[in-house]
mmCIF file with all atom_site columns, C-alpha atoms and ligand atoms in Angstrom:
data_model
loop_
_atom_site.group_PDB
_atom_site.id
_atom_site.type_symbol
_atom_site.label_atom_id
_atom_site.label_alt_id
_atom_site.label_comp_id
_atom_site.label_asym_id
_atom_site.label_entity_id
_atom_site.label_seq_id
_atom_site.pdbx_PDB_ins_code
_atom_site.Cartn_x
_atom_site.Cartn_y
_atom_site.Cartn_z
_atom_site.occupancy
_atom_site.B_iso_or_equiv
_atom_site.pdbx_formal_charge
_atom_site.auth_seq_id
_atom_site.auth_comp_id
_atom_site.auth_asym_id
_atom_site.auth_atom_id
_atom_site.pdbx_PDB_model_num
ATOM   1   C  CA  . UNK T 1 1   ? -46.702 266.204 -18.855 1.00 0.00 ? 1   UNK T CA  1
ATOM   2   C  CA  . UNK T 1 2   ? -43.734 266.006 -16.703 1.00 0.00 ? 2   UNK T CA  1
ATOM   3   C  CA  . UNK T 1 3   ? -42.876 264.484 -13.109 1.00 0.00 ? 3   UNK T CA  1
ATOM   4   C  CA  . UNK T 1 4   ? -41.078 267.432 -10.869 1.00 0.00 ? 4   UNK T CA  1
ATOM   5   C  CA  . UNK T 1 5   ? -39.076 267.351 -8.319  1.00 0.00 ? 5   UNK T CA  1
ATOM   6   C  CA  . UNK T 1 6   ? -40.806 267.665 -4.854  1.00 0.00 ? 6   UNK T CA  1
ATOM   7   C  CA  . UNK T 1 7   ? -39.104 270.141 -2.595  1.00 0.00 ? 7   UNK T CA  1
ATOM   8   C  CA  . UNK T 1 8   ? -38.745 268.509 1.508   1.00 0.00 ? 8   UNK T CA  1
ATOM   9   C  CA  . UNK T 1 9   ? -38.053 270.288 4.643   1.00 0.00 ? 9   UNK T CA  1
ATOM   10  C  CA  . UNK T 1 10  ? -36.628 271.855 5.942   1.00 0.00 ? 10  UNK T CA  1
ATOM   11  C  CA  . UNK T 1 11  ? -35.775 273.703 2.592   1.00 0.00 ? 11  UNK T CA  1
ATOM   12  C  CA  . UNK T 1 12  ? -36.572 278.073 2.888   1.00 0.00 ? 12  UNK T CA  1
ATOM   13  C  CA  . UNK T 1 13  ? -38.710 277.579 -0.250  1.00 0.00 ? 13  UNK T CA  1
ATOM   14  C  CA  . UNK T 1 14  ? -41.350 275.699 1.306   1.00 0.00 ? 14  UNK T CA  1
ATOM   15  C  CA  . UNK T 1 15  ? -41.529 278.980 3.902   1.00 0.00 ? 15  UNK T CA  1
ATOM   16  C  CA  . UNK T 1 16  ? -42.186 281.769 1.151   1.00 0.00 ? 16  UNK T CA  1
ATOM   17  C  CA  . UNK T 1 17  ? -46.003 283.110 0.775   1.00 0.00 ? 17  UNK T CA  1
ATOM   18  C  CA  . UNK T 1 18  ? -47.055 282.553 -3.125  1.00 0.00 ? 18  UNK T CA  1
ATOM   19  C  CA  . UNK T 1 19  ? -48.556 284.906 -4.873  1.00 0.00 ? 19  UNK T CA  1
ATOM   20  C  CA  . UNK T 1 20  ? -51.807 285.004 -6.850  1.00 0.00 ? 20  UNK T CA  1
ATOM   21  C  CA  . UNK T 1 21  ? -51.767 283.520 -10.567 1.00 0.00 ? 21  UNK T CA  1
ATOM   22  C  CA  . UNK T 1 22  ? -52.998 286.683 -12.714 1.00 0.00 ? 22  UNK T CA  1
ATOM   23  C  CA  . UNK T 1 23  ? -55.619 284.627 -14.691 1.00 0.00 ? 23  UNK T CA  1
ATOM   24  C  CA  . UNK T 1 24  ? -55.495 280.793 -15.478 1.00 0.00 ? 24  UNK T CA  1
ATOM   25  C  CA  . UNK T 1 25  ? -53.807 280.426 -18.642 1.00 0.00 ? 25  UNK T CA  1
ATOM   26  C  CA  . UNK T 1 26  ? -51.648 277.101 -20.651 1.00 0.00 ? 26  UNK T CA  1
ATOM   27  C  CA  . UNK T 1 27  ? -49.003 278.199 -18.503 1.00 0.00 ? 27  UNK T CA  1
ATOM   28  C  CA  . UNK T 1 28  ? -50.778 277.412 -15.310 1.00 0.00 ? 28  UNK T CA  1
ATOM   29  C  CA  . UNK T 1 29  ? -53.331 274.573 -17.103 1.00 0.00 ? 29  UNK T CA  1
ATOM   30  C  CA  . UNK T 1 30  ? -49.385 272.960 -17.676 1.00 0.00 ? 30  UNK T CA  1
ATOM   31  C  CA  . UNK T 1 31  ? -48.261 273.457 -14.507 1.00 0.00 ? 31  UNK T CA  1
ATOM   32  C  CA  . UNK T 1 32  ? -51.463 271.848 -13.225 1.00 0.00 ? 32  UNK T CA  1
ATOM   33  C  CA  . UNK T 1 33  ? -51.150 268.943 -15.485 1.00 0.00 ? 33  UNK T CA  1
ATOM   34  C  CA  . UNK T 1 34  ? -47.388 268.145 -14.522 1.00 0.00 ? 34  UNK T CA  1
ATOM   35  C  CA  . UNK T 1 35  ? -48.531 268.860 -10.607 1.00 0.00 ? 35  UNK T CA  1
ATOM   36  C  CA  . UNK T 1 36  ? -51.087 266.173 -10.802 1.00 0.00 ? 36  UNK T CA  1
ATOM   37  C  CA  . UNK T 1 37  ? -49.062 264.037 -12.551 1.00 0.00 ? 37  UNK T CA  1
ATOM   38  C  CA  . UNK T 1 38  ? -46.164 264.226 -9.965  1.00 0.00 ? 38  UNK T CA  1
ATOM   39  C  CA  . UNK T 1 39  ? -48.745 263.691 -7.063  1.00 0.00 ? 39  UNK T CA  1
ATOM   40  C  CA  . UNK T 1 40  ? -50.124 260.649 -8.524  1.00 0.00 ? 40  UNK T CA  1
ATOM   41  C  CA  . UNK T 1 41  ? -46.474 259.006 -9.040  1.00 0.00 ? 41  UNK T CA  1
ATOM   42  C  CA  . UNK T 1 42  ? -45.725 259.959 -5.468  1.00 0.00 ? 42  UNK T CA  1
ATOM   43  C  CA  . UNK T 1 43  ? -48.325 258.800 -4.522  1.00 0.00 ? 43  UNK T CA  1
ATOM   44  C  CA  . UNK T 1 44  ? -50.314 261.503 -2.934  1.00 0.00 ? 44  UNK T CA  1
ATOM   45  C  CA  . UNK T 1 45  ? -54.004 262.986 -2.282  1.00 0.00 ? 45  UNK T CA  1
ATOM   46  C  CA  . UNK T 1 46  ? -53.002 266.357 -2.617  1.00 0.00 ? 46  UNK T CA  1
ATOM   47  C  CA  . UNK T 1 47  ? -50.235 269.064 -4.212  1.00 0.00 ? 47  UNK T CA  1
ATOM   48  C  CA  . UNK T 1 48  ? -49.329 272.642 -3.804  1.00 0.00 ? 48  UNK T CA  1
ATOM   49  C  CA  . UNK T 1 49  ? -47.554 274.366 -6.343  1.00 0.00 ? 49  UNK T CA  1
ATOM   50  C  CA  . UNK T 1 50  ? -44.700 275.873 -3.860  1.00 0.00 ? 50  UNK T CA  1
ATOM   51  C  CA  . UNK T 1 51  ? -43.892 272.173 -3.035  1.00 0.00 ? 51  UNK T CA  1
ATOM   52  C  CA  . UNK T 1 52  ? -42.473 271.712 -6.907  1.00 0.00 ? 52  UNK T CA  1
ATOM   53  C  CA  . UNK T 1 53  ? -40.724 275.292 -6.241  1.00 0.00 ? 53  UNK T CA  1
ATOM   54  C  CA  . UNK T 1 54  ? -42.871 277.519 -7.985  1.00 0.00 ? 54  UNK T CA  1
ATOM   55  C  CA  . UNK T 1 55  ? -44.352 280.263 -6.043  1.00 0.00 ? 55  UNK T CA  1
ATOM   56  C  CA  . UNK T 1 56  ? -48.137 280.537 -7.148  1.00 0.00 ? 56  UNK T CA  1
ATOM   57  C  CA  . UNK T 1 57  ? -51.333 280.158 -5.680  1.00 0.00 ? 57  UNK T CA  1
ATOM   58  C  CA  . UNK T 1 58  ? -52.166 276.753 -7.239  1.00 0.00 ? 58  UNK T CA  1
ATOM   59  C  CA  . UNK T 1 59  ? -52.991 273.456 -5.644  1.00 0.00 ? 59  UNK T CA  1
ATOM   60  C  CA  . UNK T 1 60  ? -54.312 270.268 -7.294  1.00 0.00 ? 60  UNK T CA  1
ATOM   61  C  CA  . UNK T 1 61  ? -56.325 267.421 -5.153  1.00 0.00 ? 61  UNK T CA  1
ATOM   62  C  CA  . UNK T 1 62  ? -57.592 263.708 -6.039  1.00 0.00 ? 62  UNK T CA  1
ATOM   63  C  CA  . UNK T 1 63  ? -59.189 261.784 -3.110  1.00 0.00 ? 63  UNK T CA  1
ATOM   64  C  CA  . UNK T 1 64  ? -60.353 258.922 -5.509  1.00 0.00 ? 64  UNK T CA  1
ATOM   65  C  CA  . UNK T 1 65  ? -58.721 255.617 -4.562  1.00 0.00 ? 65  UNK T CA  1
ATOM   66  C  CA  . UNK T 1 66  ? -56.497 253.234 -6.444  1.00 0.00 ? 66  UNK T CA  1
ATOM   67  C  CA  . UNK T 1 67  ? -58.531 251.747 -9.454  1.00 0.00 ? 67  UNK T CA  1
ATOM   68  C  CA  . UNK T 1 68  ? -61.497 254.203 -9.411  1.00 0.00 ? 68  UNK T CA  1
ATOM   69  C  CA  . UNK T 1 69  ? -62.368 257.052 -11.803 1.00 0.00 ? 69  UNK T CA  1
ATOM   70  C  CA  . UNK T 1 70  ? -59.592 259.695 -11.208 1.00 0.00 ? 70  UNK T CA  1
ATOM   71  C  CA  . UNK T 1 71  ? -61.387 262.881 -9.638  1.00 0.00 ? 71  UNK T CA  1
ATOM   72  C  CA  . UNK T 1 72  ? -58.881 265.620 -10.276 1.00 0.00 ? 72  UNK T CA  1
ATOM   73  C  CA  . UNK T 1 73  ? -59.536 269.021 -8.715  1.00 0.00 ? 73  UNK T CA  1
ATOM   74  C  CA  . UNK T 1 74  ? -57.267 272.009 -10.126 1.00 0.00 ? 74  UNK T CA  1
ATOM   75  C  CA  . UNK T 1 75  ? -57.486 275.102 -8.304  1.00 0.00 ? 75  UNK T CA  1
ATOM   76  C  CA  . UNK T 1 76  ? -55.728 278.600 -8.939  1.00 0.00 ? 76  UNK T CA  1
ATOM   77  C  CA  . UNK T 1 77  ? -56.190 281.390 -6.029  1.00 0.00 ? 77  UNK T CA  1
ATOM   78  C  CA  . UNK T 1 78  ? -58.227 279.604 -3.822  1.00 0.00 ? 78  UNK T CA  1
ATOM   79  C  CA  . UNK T 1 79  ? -59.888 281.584 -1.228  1.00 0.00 ? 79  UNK T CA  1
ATOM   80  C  CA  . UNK T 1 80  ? -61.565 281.252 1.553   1.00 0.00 ? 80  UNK T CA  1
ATOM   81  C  CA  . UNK T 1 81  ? -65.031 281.977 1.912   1.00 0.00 ? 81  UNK T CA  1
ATOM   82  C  CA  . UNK T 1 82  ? -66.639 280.101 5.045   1.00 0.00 ? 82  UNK T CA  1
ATOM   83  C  CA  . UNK T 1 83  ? -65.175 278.098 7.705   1.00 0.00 ? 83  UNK T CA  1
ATOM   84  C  CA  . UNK T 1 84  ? -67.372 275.688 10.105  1.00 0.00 ? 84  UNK T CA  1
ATOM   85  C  CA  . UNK T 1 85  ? -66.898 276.229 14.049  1.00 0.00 ? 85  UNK T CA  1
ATOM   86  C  CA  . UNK T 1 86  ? -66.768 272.362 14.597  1.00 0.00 ? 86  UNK T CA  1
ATOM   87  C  CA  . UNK T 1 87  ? -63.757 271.136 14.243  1.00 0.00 ? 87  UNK T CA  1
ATOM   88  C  CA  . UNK T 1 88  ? -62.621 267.176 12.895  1.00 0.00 ? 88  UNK T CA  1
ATOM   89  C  CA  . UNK T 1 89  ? -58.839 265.723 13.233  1.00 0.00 ? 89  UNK T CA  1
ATOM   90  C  CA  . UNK T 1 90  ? -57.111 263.510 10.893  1.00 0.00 ? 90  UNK T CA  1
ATOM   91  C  CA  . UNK T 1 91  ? -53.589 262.185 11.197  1.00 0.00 ? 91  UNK T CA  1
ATOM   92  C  CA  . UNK T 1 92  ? -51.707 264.004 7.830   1.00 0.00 ? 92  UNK T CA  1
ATOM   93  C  CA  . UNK T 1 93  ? -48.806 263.937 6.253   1.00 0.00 ? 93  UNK T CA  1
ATOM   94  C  CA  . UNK T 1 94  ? -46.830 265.276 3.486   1.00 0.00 ? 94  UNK T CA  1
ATOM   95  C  CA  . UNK T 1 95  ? -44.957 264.622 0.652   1.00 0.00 ? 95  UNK T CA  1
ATOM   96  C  CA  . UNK T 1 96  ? -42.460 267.765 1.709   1.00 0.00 ? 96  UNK T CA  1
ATOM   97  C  CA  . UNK T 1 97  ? -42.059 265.842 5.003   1.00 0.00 ? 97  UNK T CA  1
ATOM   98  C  CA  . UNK T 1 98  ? -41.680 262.182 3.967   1.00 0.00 ? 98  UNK T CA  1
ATOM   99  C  CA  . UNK T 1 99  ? -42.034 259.587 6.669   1.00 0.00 ? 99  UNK T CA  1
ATOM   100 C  CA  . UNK T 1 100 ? -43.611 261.330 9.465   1.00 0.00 ? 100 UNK T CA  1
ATOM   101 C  CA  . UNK T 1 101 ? -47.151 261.789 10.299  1.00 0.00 ? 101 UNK T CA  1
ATOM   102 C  CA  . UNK T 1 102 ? -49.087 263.470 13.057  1.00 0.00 ? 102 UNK T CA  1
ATOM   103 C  CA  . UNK T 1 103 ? -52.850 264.127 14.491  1.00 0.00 ? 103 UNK T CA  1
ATOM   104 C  CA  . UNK T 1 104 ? -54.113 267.885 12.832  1.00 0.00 ? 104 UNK T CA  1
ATOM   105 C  CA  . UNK T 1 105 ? -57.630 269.661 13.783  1.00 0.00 ? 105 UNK T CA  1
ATOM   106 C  CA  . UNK T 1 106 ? -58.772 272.154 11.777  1.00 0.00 ? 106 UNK T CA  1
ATOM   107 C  CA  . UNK T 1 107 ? -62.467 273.123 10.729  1.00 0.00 ? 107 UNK T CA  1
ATOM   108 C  CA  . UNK T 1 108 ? -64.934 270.447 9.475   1.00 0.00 ? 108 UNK T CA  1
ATOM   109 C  CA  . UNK T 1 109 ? -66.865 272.459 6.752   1.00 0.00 ? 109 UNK T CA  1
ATOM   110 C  CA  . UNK T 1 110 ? -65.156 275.037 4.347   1.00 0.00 ? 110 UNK T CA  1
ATOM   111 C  CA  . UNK T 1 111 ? -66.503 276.839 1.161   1.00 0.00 ? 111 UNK T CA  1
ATOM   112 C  CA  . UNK T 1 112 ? -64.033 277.998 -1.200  1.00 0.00 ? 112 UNK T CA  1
ATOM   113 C  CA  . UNK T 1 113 ? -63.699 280.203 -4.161  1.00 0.00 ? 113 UNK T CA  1
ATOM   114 C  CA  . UNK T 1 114 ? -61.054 279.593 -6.427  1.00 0.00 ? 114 UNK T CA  1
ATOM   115 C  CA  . UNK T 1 115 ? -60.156 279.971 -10.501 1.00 0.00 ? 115 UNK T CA  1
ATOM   116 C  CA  . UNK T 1 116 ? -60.677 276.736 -12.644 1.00 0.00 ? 116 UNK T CA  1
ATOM   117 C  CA  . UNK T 1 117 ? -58.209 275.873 -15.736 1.00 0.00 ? 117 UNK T CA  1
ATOM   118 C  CA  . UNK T 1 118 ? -60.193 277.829 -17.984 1.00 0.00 ? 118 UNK T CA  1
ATOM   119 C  CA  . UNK T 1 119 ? -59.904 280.865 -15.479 1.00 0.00 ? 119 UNK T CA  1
ATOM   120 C  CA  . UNK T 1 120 ? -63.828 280.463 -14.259 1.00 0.00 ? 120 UNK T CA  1
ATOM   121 C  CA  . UNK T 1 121 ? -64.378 281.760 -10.751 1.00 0.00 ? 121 UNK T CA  1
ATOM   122 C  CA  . UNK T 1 122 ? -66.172 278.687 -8.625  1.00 0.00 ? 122 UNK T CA  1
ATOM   123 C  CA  . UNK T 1 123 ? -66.816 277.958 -5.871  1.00 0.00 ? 123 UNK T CA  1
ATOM   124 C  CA  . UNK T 1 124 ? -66.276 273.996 -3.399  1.00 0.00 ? 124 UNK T CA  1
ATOM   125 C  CA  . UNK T 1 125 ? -68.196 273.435 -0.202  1.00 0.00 ? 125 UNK T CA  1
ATOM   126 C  CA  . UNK T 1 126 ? -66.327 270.652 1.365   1.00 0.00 ? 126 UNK T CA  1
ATOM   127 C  CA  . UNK T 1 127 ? -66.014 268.258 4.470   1.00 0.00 ? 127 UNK T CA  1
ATOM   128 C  CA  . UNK T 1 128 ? -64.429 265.494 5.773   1.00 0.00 ? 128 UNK T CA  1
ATOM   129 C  CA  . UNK T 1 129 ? -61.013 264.363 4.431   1.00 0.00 ? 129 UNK T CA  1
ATOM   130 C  CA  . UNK T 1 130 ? -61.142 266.877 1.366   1.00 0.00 ? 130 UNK T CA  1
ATOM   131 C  CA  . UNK T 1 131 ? -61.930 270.035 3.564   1.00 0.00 ? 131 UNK T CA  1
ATOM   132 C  CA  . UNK T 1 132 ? -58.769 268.942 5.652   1.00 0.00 ? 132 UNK T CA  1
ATOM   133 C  CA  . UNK T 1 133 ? -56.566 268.510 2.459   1.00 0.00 ? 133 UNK T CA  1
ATOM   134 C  CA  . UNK T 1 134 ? -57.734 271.547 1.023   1.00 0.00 ? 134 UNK T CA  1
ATOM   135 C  CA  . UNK T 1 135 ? -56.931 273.605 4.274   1.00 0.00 ? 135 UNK T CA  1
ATOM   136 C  CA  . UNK T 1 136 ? -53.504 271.336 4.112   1.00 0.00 ? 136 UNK T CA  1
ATOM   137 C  CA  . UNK T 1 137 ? -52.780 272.685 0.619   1.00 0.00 ? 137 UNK T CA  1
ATOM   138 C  CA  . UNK T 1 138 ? -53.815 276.356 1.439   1.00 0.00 ? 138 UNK T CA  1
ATOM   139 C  CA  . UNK T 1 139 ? -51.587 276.431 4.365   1.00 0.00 ? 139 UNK T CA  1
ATOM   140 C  CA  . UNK T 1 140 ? -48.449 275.580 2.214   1.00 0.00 ? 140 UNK T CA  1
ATOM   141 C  CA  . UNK T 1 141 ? -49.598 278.637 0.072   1.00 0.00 ? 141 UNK T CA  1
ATOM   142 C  CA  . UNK T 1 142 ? -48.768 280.819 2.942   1.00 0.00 ? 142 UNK T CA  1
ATOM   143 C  CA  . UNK T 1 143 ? -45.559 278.720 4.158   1.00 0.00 ? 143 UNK T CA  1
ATOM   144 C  CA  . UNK T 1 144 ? -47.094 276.800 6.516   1.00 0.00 ? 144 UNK T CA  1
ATOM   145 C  CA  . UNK T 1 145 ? -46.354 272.970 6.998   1.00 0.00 ? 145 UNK T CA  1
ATOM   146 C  CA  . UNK T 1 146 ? -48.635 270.297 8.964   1.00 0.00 ? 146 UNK T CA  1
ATOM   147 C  CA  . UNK T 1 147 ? -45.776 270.025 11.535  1.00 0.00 ? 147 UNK T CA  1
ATOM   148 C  CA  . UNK T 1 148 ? -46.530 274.128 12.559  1.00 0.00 ? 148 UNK T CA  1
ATOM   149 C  CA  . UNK T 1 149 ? -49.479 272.613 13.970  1.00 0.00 ? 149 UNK T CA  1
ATOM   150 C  CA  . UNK T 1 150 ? -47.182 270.511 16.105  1.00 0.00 ? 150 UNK T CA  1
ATOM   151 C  CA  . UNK T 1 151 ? -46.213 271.830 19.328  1.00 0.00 ? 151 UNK T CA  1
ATOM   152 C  CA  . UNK T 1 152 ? -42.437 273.256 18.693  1.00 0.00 ? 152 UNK T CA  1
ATOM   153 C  CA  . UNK T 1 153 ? -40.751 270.417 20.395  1.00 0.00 ? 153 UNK T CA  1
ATOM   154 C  CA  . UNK T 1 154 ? -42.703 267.723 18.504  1.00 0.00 ? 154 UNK T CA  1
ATOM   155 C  CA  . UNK T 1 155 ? -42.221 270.262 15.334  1.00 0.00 ? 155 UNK T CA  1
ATOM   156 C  CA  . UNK T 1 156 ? -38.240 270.016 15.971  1.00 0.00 ? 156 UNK T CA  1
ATOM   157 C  CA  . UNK T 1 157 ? -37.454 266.767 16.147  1.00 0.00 ? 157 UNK T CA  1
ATOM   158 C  CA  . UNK T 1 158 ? -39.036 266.101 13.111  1.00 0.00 ? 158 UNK T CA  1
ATOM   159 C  CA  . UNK T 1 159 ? -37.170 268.862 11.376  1.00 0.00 ? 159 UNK T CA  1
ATOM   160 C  CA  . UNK T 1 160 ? -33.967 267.403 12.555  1.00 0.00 ? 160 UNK T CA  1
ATOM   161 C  CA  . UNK T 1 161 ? -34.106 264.000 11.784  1.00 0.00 ? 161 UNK T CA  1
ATOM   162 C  CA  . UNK T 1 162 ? -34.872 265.066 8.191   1.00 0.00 ? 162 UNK T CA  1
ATOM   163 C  CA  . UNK T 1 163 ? -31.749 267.463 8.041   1.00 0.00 ? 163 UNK T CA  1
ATOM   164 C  CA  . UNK T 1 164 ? -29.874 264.300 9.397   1.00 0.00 ? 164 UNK T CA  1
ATOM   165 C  CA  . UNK T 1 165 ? -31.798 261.960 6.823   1.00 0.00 ? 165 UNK T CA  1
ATOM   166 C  CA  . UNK T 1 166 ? -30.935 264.713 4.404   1.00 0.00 ? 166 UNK T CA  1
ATOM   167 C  CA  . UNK T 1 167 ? -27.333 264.331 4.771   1.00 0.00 ? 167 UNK T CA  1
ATOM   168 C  CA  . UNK T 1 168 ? -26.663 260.992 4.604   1.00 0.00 ? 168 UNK T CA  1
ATOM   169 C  CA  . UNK T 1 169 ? -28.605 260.786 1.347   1.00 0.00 ? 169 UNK T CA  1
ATOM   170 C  CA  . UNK T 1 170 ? -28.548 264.346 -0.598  1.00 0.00 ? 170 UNK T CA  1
ATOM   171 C  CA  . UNK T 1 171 ? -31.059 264.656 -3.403  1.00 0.00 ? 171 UNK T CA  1
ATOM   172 C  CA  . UNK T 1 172 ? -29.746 263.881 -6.943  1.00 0.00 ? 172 UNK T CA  1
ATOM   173 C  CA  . UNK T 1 173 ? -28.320 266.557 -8.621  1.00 0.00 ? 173 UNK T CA  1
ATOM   174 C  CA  . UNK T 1 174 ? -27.891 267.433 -12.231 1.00 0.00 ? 174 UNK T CA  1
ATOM   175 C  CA  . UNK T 1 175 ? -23.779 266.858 -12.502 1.00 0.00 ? 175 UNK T CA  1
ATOM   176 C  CA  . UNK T 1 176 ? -22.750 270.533 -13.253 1.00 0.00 ? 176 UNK T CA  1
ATOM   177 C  CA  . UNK T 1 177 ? -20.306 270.896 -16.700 1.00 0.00 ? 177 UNK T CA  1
ATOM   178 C  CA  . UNK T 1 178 ? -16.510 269.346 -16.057 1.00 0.00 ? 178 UNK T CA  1
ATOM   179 C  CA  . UNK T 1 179 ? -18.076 268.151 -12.831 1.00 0.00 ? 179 UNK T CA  1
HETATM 180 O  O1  . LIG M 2 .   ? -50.797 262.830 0.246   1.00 0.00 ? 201 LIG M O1  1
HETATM 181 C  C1  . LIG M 2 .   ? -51.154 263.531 1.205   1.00 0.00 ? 201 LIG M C1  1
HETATM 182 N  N1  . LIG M 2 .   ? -51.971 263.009 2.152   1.00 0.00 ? 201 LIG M N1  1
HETATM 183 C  C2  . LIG M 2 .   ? -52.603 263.769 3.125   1.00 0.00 ? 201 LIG M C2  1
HETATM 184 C  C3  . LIG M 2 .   ? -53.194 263.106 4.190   1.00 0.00 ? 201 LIG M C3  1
HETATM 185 C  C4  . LIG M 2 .   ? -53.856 263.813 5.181   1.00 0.00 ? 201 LIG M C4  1
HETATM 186 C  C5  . LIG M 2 .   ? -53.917 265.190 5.111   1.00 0.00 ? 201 LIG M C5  1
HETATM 187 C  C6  . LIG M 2 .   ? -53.314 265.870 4.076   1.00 0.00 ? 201 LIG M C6  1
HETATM 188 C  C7  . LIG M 2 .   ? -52.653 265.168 3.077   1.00 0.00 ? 201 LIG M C7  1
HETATM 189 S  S1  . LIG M 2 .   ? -51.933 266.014 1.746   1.00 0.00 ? 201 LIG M S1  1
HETATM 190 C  C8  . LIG M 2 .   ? -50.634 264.911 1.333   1.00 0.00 ? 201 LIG M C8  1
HETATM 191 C  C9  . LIG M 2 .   ? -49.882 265.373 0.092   1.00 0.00 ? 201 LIG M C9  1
HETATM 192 C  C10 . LIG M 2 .   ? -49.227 266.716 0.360   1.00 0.00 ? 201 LIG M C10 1
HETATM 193 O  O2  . LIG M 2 .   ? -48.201 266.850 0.953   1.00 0.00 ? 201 LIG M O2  1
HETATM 194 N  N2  . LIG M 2 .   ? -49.868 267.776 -0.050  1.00 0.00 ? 201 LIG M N2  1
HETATM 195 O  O3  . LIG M 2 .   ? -49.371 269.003 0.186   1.00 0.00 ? 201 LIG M O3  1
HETATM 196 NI NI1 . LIG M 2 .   ? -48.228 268.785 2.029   1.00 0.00 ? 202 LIG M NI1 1
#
């Protein structure tokens, strides 16, 4: 397994629509593996694919806490089947948009389907915290951040002071030859 490197904003890559994994094969059981692996180091609850750069519909989630049996969820093409009409708001955040964290409402209840690791459609009825990470995950699927829940100016400001944070301290870069 490997740790990746986890893309931030504002960065175009985090903005591009991925596209559905064929079927679920070592390829994507790997890329699972090294995406929960990378989440848990962060630390987080929750991982899309497009955050470590690579364009596919995969996301991996673990809402277990520190010290408890790990509960890993790995989930290729998810897809959604049934949204509630109440509603439930949690303050988020986001390991693409480190250090900032805001209020999002989405729907309370969602059913998914989705592809498992060994490429079996299933399906996840979910509430509470998980069906707000899983929307959270799906959204980066299709480009969208927590903050473009934010109203723009709120959005902005964010998105600024992490292009200012992001110039004082670039990320580490491999040093290229005779650099
Ligand atoms: O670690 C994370 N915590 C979190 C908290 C509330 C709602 C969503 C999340 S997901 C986030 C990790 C992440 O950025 N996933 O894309
Ligand atoms: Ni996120």
């Amino acid at each position: 397994m490997a740790i990746l490197p986890v893309i931030t904003a504002p960065d175009p890559r985090l903005k591009v629509k991925s596209k559905p994994v064929e079927r679920a094969d070592d390829e994507i059981r790997r890329l699972m593996d090294d995406m929960l692996e990378t989440m848990y180091e962060a630390p987080g609850i929750g991982l899309s694919a497009v955050q470590v750069g690579v364009h596919k519909r995969v996301i991996v989630i673990d809402l277990a806490k520190e010290g408890e049996e790990p509960q890993p969820l790995k989930l290729a093409n998810p897809e959604i089947l049934w949204l509630s009409g109440e509603t439930v708001t949690f303050e988020e955040g986001c390991l693409s948009v480190p250090g900032f964290y805001a209020e999002v409402t989405r729907p309370a209840g969602i059913r998914i389907r989705y592809l498992d690791p060994e490429n079996e459609a299933r399906e996840l009825a979910a509430d509470g915290l998980l069906a707000t990470v899983i929307h959270h995950e799906m959204d980066h699927l299709d480009g969208i951040l927590f903050i473009d829940h934010l109203t723009a100016l709120r959005r902005n400001i964010i998105l600024r002071k992490l292009a200012k944070a992001r110039r004082a301290k670039p990320p580490a870069r491999v040093a290229a030859p005779g650099a």
